[in-house]
Amino acid sequence: GRRPPESCVTALNGFQDAALYERTRPSYPKEAVEKVHELAAITAGDDSPPTIVELGAGTGIFTRLAASSLPPSATYYANELNDAMKRKLSSSTEDIDQVVVVGGSASAVGGVDAPDGEADVVVAAQSFHWFRPYPAAYMEARRLLKPGGHLVMIWNERDLSVPWVAALEEEVINPLYPPGSARQQSGEWLDTFEHFLGSYYGNLHHVTVERGAVQ
């Protein structure tokens, strides 16, 4: 059969050590969580509990932050394709009633096990760049959203103006990724997004939150 793109192979096979991923990946600023809640509340309105779908939820680092502070009547679908990550996601969110862990692949329309047109927000935290080889993923996000809903893409970025951080990026991190890997830093995901969904979603709004430096 057709071999998956190298970036997909990296995503599926390179993160099998879910416990290591959980320990070493950074968390997210509260402002990111608050923005997702704000947008979900705007779309849902005053009389309806919000519904959020997270694509590529990983081990649940963002999921736990966002879902645990939602009202009890809210629904938070957390989608993850990688089996090891999904197991960690399920175990780390089992006490959060709002979370529904779902399978399926965002690389095909109808692939995520969540209903059509119910999401006030579709969010991808540190994951949307992995969808670049799969144009259908962009339409899948559209399928999940209700009219007027919001697609939110979140990334933690390293401050490359700091010399040792730039050296770490160049000497340690970059060699980990094979040529052609889907990386947020390349900006290629944005070209694909604008080609397939720019007319549907309208303008992209960029919000940057600065966090304290790591010593």
PDB file of C-alpha atoms in Angstrom:
ATOM      1  CA  GLY A   1       0.000   0.000   0.000  1.00  0.00           C
ATOM      2  CA  ARG A   2       0.895   3.644  -0.096  1.00  0.00           C
ATOM      3  CA  ARG A   3       3.498   4.575   2.506  1.00  0.00           C
ATOM      4  CA  PRO A   4       2.456   7.395   4.860  1.00  0.00           C
ATOM      5  CA  PRO A   5       4.391  10.656   4.593  1.00  0.00           C
ATOM      6  CA  GLU A   6       7.584  10.770   6.642  1.00  0.00           C
ATOM      7  CA  SER A   7       6.038  13.350   8.952  1.00  0.00           C
ATOM      8  CA  CYS A   8       3.184  10.990   9.799  1.00  0.00           C
ATOM      9  CA  VAL A   9       5.607   8.159  10.491  1.00  0.00           C
ATOM     10  CA  THR A  10       7.469  10.466  12.878  1.00  0.00           C
ATOM     11  CA  ALA A  11       4.261  11.425  14.656  1.00  0.00           C
ATOM     12  CA  LEU A  12       2.969   7.882  15.046  1.00  0.00           C
ATOM     13  CA  ASN A  13       6.222   6.054  15.788  1.00  0.00           C
ATOM     14  CA  GLY A  14       8.401   8.761  17.291  1.00  0.00           C
ATOM     15  CA  PHE A  15       6.202   9.405  20.310  1.00  0.00           C
ATOM     16  CA  GLN A  16       5.700   5.854  21.550  1.00  0.00           C
ATOM     17  CA  ASP A  17       7.260   6.704  24.917  1.00  0.00           C
ATOM     18  CA  ALA A  18       4.214   8.573  26.180  1.00  0.00           C
ATOM     19  CA  ALA A  19       5.562   8.800  29.723  1.00  0.00           C
ATOM     20  CA  LEU A  20       8.703  10.558  28.479  1.00  0.00           C
ATOM     21  CA  TYR A  21       6.608  12.905  26.349  1.00  0.00           C
ATOM     22  CA  GLU A  22       4.452  13.740  29.355  1.00  0.00           C
ATOM     23  CA  ARG A  23       7.482  14.526  31.528  1.00  0.00           C
ATOM     24  CA  THR A  24       9.432  16.607  29.043  1.00  0.00           C
ATOM     25  CA  ARG A  25       6.828  18.643  27.175  1.00  0.00           C
ATOM     26  CA  PRO A  26       5.962  22.092  28.553  1.00  0.00           C
ATOM     27  CA  SER A  27       2.545  23.074  29.793  1.00  0.00           C
ATOM     28  CA  TYR A  28       0.527  25.995  28.399  1.00  0.00           C
ATOM     29  CA  PRO A  29      -0.121  29.514  29.708  1.00  0.00           C
ATOM     30  CA  LYS A  30      -3.442  30.192  31.362  1.00  0.00           C
ATOM     31  CA  GLU A  31      -4.140  32.871  28.735  1.00  0.00           C
ATOM     32  CA  ALA A  32      -4.359  30.166  26.058  1.00  0.00           C
ATOM     33  CA  VAL A  33      -6.897  28.201  28.080  1.00  0.00           C
ATOM     34  CA  GLU A  34      -8.893  31.337  28.853  1.00  0.00           C
ATOM     35  CA  LYS A  35      -9.050  32.264  25.155  1.00  0.00           C
ATOM     36  CA  VAL A  36     -10.432  28.834  24.238  1.00  0.00           C
ATOM     37  CA  HIS A  37     -13.072  29.131  26.967  1.00  0.00           C
ATOM     38  CA  GLU A  38     -13.954  32.655  25.880  1.00  0.00           C
ATOM     39  CA  LEU A  39     -14.468  31.662  22.245  1.00  0.00           C
ATOM     40  CA  ALA A  40     -16.454  28.559  23.190  1.00  0.00           C
ATOM     41  CA  ALA A  41     -18.762  30.629  25.392  1.00  0.00           C
ATOM     42  CA  ILE A  42     -19.326  33.183  22.625  1.00  0.00           C
ATOM     43  CA  THR A  43     -20.398  30.503  20.145  1.00  0.00           C
ATOM     44  CA  ALA A  44     -22.417  28.419  22.611  1.00  0.00           C
ATOM     45  CA  GLY A  45     -24.344  31.373  24.010  1.00  0.00           C
ATOM     46  CA  ASP A  46     -25.655  31.902  27.509  1.00  0.00           C
ATOM     47  CA  ASP A  47     -28.144  29.034  27.528  1.00  0.00           C
ATOM     48  CA  SER A  48     -26.058  26.157  26.169  1.00  0.00           C
ATOM     49  CA  PRO A  49     -23.049  24.310  27.625  1.00  0.00           C
ATOM     50  CA  PRO A  50     -19.954  24.574  25.425  1.00  0.00           C
ATOM     51  CA  THR A  51     -18.601  21.730  23.329  1.00  0.00           C
ATOM     52  CA  ILE A  52     -14.909  21.575  22.443  1.00  0.00           C
ATOM     53  CA  VAL A  53     -13.041  19.110  20.235  1.00  0.00           C
ATOM     54  CA  GLU A  54      -9.282  18.782  20.594  1.00  0.00           C
ATOM     55  CA  LEU A  55      -7.364  17.228  17.690  1.00  0.00           C
ATOM     56  CA  GLY A  56      -4.062  15.529  18.422  1.00  0.00           C
ATOM     57  CA  ALA A  57      -4.536  15.701  22.183  1.00  0.00           C
ATOM     58  CA  GLY A  58      -1.379  13.674  22.892  1.00  0.00           C
ATOM     59  CA  THR A  59      -1.098  12.671  26.531  1.00  0.00           C
ATOM     60  CA  GLY A  60      -3.593  15.333  27.595  1.00  0.00           C
ATOM     61  CA  ILE A  61      -1.334  18.170  28.711  1.00  0.00           C
ATOM     62  CA  PHE A  62      -3.606  20.847  27.271  1.00  0.00           C
ATOM     63  CA  THR A  63      -6.724  18.704  27.680  1.00  0.00           C
ATOM     64  CA  ARG A  64      -6.473  18.621  31.456  1.00  0.00           C
ATOM     65  CA  LEU A  65      -5.973  22.367  31.727  1.00  0.00           C
ATOM     66  CA  ALA A  66      -8.846  23.238  29.417  1.00  0.00           C
ATOM     67  CA  ALA A  67     -11.411  20.619  30.408  1.00  0.00           C
ATOM     68  CA  SER A  68     -11.032  20.629  34.187  1.00  0.00           C
ATOM     69  CA  SER A  69     -12.059  24.289  34.415  1.00  0.00           C
ATOM     70  CA  LEU A  70     -15.123  23.981  32.181  1.00  0.00           C
ATOM     71  CA  PRO A  71     -18.642  23.861  33.638  1.00  0.00           C
ATOM     72  CA  PRO A  72     -19.793  20.332  34.559  1.00  0.00           C
ATOM     73  CA  SER A  73     -22.325  20.286  31.711  1.00  0.00           C
ATOM     74  CA  ALA A  74     -19.683  20.974  29.042  1.00  0.00           C
ATOM     75  CA  THR A  75     -18.346  18.295  26.709  1.00  0.00           C
ATOM     76  CA  TYR A  76     -14.693  18.055  25.714  1.00  0.00           C
ATOM     77  CA  TYR A  77     -13.875  15.508  23.006  1.00  0.00           C
ATOM     78  CA  ALA A  78     -10.159  14.660  23.118  1.00  0.00           C
ATOM     79  CA  ASN A  79      -8.951  12.915  19.966  1.00  0.00           C
ATOM     80  CA  GLU A  80      -5.634  11.073  19.636  1.00  0.00           C
ATOM     81  CA  LEU A  81      -4.481   8.562  17.010  1.00  0.00           C
ATOM     82  CA  ASN A  82      -1.219   7.316  18.540  1.00  0.00           C
ATOM     83  CA  ASP A  83      -2.086   4.299  20.726  1.00  0.00           C
ATOM     84  CA  ALA A  84       0.523   4.918  23.432  1.00  0.00           C
ATOM     85  CA  MET A  85      -0.417   8.565  23.740  1.00  0.00           C
ATOM     86  CA  LYS A  86      -4.120   7.743  23.756  1.00  0.00           C
ATOM     87  CA  ARG A  87      -3.692   5.319  26.662  1.00  0.00           C
ATOM     88  CA  LYS A  88      -1.925   8.012  28.672  1.00  0.00           C
ATOM     89  CA  LEU A  89      -4.573  10.531  27.646  1.00  0.00           C
ATOM     90  CA  SER A  90      -7.340   8.239  28.903  1.00  0.00           C
ATOM     91  CA  SER A  91      -5.667   7.490  32.222  1.00  0.00           C
ATOM     92  CA  SER A  92      -4.727  11.109  32.905  1.00  0.00           C
ATOM     93  CA  THR A  93      -8.256  12.429  32.281  1.00  0.00           C
ATOM     94  CA  GLU A  94     -10.378   9.641  33.747  1.00  0.00           C
ATOM     95  CA  ASP A  95     -11.391  11.813  36.705  1.00  0.00           C
ATOM     96  CA  ILE A  96     -12.482  14.752  34.544  1.00  0.00           C
ATOM     97  CA  ASP A  97     -16.134  14.155  33.747  1.00  0.00           C
ATOM     98  CA  GLN A  98     -16.232  16.614  30.855  1.00  0.00           C
ATOM     99  CA  VAL A  99     -13.649  14.652  28.836  1.00  0.00           C
ATOM    100  CA  VAL A 100     -14.666  12.082  26.253  1.00  0.00           C
ATOM    101  CA  VAL A 101     -11.605  10.409  24.733  1.00  0.00           C
ATOM    102  CA  VAL A 102     -12.253   9.497  21.104  1.00  0.00           C
ATOM    103  CA  GLY A 103     -10.268   7.721  18.435  1.00  0.00           C
ATOM    104  CA  GLY A 104     -10.175   8.015  14.707  1.00  0.00           C
ATOM    105  CA  SER A 105      -7.916   9.968  12.413  1.00  0.00           C
ATOM    106  CA  ALA A 106      -8.200  13.646  11.605  1.00  0.00           C
ATOM    107  CA  SER A 107      -6.590  12.889   8.245  1.00  0.00           C
ATOM    108  CA  ALA A 108      -9.950  11.988   6.683  1.00  0.00           C
ATOM    109  CA  VAL A 109     -13.307  13.729   6.599  1.00  0.00           C
ATOM    110  CA  GLY A 110     -15.501  11.956   9.128  1.00  0.00           C
ATOM    111  CA  GLY A 111     -12.437  10.288  10.643  1.00  0.00           C
ATOM    112  CA  VAL A 112     -12.699  11.694  14.164  1.00  0.00           C
ATOM    113  CA  ASP A 113     -15.239   9.940  16.371  1.00  0.00           C
ATOM    114  CA  ALA A 114     -17.122  13.136  17.225  1.00  0.00           C
ATOM    115  CA  PRO A 115     -20.441  14.449  15.867  1.00  0.00           C
ATOM    116  CA  ASP A 116     -20.942  16.829  12.947  1.00  0.00           C
ATOM    117  CA  GLY A 117     -21.387  20.518  13.600  1.00  0.00           C
ATOM    118  CA  GLU A 118     -21.489  20.457  17.409  1.00  0.00           C
ATOM    119  CA  ALA A 119     -18.156  21.987  18.370  1.00  0.00           C
ATOM    120  CA  ASP A 120     -18.040  25.586  19.482  1.00  0.00           C
ATOM    121  CA  VAL A 121     -14.246  25.350  19.288  1.00  0.00           C
ATOM    122  CA  VAL A 122     -11.894  22.906  17.595  1.00  0.00           C
ATOM    123  CA  VAL A 123      -8.469  23.239  19.190  1.00  0.00           C
ATOM    124  CA  ALA A 124      -5.097  21.775  18.265  1.00  0.00           C
ATOM    125  CA  ALA A 125      -2.358  22.346  20.840  1.00  0.00           C
ATOM    126  CA  GLN A 126       1.133  21.635  19.499  1.00  0.00           C
ATOM    127  CA  SER A 127      -0.326  19.417  16.789  1.00  0.00           C
ATOM    128  CA  PHE A 128      -1.870  21.228  13.829  1.00  0.00           C
ATOM    129  CA  HIS A 129       1.346  21.183  11.785  1.00  0.00           C
ATOM    130  CA  TRP A 130       1.185  17.362  11.678  1.00  0.00           C
ATOM    131  CA  PHE A 131      -1.914  17.621   9.494  1.00  0.00           C
ATOM    132  CA  ARG A 132      -0.096  19.373   6.621  1.00  0.00           C
ATOM    133  CA  PRO A 133       0.262  16.213   4.442  1.00  0.00           C
ATOM    134  CA  TYR A 134      -3.472  15.532   4.812  1.00  0.00           C
ATOM    135  CA  PRO A 135      -5.675  18.231   3.275  1.00  0.00           C
ATOM    136  CA  ALA A 136      -8.751  16.309   4.423  1.00  0.00           C
ATOM    137  CA  ALA A 137      -7.801  17.179   8.012  1.00  0.00           C
ATOM    138  CA  TYR A 138      -8.604  20.797   7.316  1.00  0.00           C
ATOM    139  CA  MET A 139     -12.063  19.823   6.111  1.00  0.00           C
ATOM    140  CA  GLU A 140     -12.503  17.553   9.109  1.00  0.00           C
ATOM    141  CA  ALA A 141     -12.057  20.546  11.398  1.00  0.00           C
ATOM    142  CA  ARG A 142     -14.726  22.298   9.376  1.00  0.00           C
ATOM    143  CA  ARG A 143     -17.077  19.297   9.713  1.00  0.00           C
ATOM    144  CA  LEU A 144     -16.797  19.301  13.479  1.00  0.00           C
ATOM    145  CA  LEU A 145     -17.471  23.012  13.957  1.00  0.00           C
ATOM    146  CA  LYS A 146     -20.914  24.507  14.232  1.00  0.00           C
ATOM    147  CA  PRO A 147     -21.601  27.638  12.135  1.00  0.00           C
ATOM    148  CA  GLY A 148     -19.729  30.534  13.683  1.00  0.00           C
ATOM    149  CA  GLY A 149     -17.378  28.214  15.574  1.00  0.00           C
ATOM    150  CA  HIS A 150     -13.675  28.820  16.039  1.00  0.00           C
ATOM    151  CA  LEU A 151     -10.552  26.886  15.071  1.00  0.00           C
ATOM    152  CA  VAL A 152      -7.766  27.550  17.584  1.00  0.00           C
ATOM    153  CA  MET A 153      -4.152  26.512  16.947  1.00  0.00           C
ATOM    154  CA  ILE A 154      -1.701  26.744  19.855  1.00  0.00           C
ATOM    155  CA  TRP A 155       2.062  26.261  19.944  1.00  0.00           C
ATOM    156  CA  ASN A 156       4.786  26.652  22.519  1.00  0.00           C
ATOM    157  CA  GLU A 157       7.756  28.265  20.808  1.00  0.00           C
ATOM    158  CA  ARG A 158      11.369  28.516  21.865  1.00  0.00           C
ATOM    159  CA  ASP A 159      12.910  31.990  22.069  1.00  0.00           C
ATOM    160  CA  LEU A 160      15.689  31.689  19.514  1.00  0.00           C
ATOM    161  CA  SER A 161      17.005  35.139  20.402  1.00  0.00           C
ATOM    162  CA  VAL A 162      18.582  33.477  23.453  1.00  0.00           C
ATOM    163  CA  PRO A 163      21.959  32.087  22.295  1.00  0.00           C
ATOM    164  CA  TRP A 164      21.895  28.800  24.182  1.00  0.00           C
ATOM    165  CA  VAL A 165      18.306  28.128  23.079  1.00  0.00           C
ATOM    166  CA  ALA A 166      19.279  28.778  19.454  1.00  0.00           C
ATOM    167  CA  ALA A 167      22.233  26.409  19.825  1.00  0.00           C
ATOM    168  CA  LEU A 168      19.983  23.733  21.348  1.00  0.00           C
ATOM    169  CA  GLU A 169      17.593  24.087  18.422  1.00  0.00           C
ATOM    170  CA  GLU A 170      20.358  23.828  15.832  1.00  0.00           C
ATOM    171  CA  GLU A 171      22.516  21.112  17.360  1.00  0.00           C
ATOM    172  CA  VAL A 172      20.055  18.879  19.231  1.00  0.00           C
ATOM    173  CA  ILE A 173      16.455  19.397  18.145  1.00  0.00           C
ATOM    174  CA  ASN A 174      16.700  19.927  14.374  1.00  0.00           C
ATOM    175  CA  PRO A 175      18.667  16.682  13.762  1.00  0.00           C
ATOM    176  CA  LEU A 176      15.848  14.702  15.386  1.00  0.00           C
ATOM    177  CA  TYR A 177      13.515  15.459  12.496  1.00  0.00           C
ATOM    178  CA  PRO A 178      13.972  13.761   9.113  1.00  0.00           C
ATOM    179  CA  PRO A 179      13.831  15.887   5.956  1.00  0.00           C
ATOM    180  CA  GLY A 180      10.280  16.813   5.037  1.00  0.00           C
ATOM    181  CA  SER A 181       8.957  16.576   8.583  1.00  0.00           C
ATOM    182  CA  ALA A 182       5.894  18.682   9.278  1.00  0.00           C
ATOM    183  CA  ARG A 183       7.064  21.310  11.738  1.00  0.00           C
ATOM    184  CA  GLN A 184       5.309  24.427  12.912  1.00  0.00           C
ATOM    185  CA  GLN A 185       8.466  26.466  12.422  1.00  0.00           C
ATOM    186  CA  SER A 186       8.530  25.798   8.670  1.00  0.00           C
ATOM    187  CA  GLY A 187       5.282  27.665   8.080  1.00  0.00           C
ATOM    188  CA  GLU A 188       4.245  25.121   5.434  1.00  0.00           C
ATOM    189  CA  TRP A 189       1.129  24.215   7.427  1.00  0.00           C
ATOM    190  CA  LEU A 190      -0.043  27.823   7.015  1.00  0.00           C
ATOM    191  CA  ASP A 191       0.241  27.648   3.230  1.00  0.00           C
ATOM    192  CA  THR A 192      -1.897  24.501   3.205  1.00  0.00           C
ATOM    193  CA  PHE A 193      -4.390  26.010   5.628  1.00  0.00           C
ATOM    194  CA  GLU A 194      -4.858  29.155   3.579  1.00  0.00           C
ATOM    195  CA  HIS A 195      -5.224  27.157   0.372  1.00  0.00           C
ATOM    196  CA  PHE A 196      -7.941  24.871   1.691  1.00  0.00           C
ATOM    197  CA  LEU A 197      -9.719  26.820   4.408  1.00  0.00           C
ATOM    198  CA  GLY A 198      -8.763  30.474   4.249  1.00  0.00           C
ATOM    199  CA  SER A 199     -12.030  31.466   2.579  1.00  0.00           C
ATOM    200  CA  TYR A 200     -14.055  29.525   5.157  1.00  0.00           C
ATOM    201  CA  TYR A 201     -12.377  30.714   8.330  1.00  0.00           C
ATOM    202  CA  GLY A 202     -11.592  34.250   7.280  1.00  0.00           C
ATOM    203  CA  ASN A 203      -8.687  36.097   8.800  1.00  0.00           C
ATOM    204  CA  LEU A 204      -6.236  34.440  11.152  1.00  0.00           C
ATOM    205  CA  HIS A 205      -5.696  36.266  14.427  1.00  0.00           C
ATOM    206  CA  HIS A 206      -2.289  35.820  16.040  1.00  0.00           C
ATOM    207  CA  VAL A 207      -1.920  36.149  19.806  1.00  0.00           C
ATOM    208  CA  THR A 208       1.470  35.816  21.497  1.00  0.00           C
ATOM    209  CA  VAL A 209       1.926  35.209  25.218  1.00  0.00           C
ATOM    210  CA  GLU A 210       5.421  35.602  26.626  1.00  0.00           C
ATOM    211  CA  ARG A 211       6.505  33.353  29.467  1.00  0.00           C
ATOM    212  CA  GLY A 212       9.460  33.524  31.834  1.00  0.00           C
ATOM    213  CA  ALA A 213      12.876  32.469  30.580  1.00  0.00           C
ATOM    214  CA  VAL A 214      14.328  29.061  31.434  1.00  0.00           C
ATOM    215  CA  GLN A 215      17.659  29.388  33.159  1.00  0.00           C
TER     216      GLN A 215
END
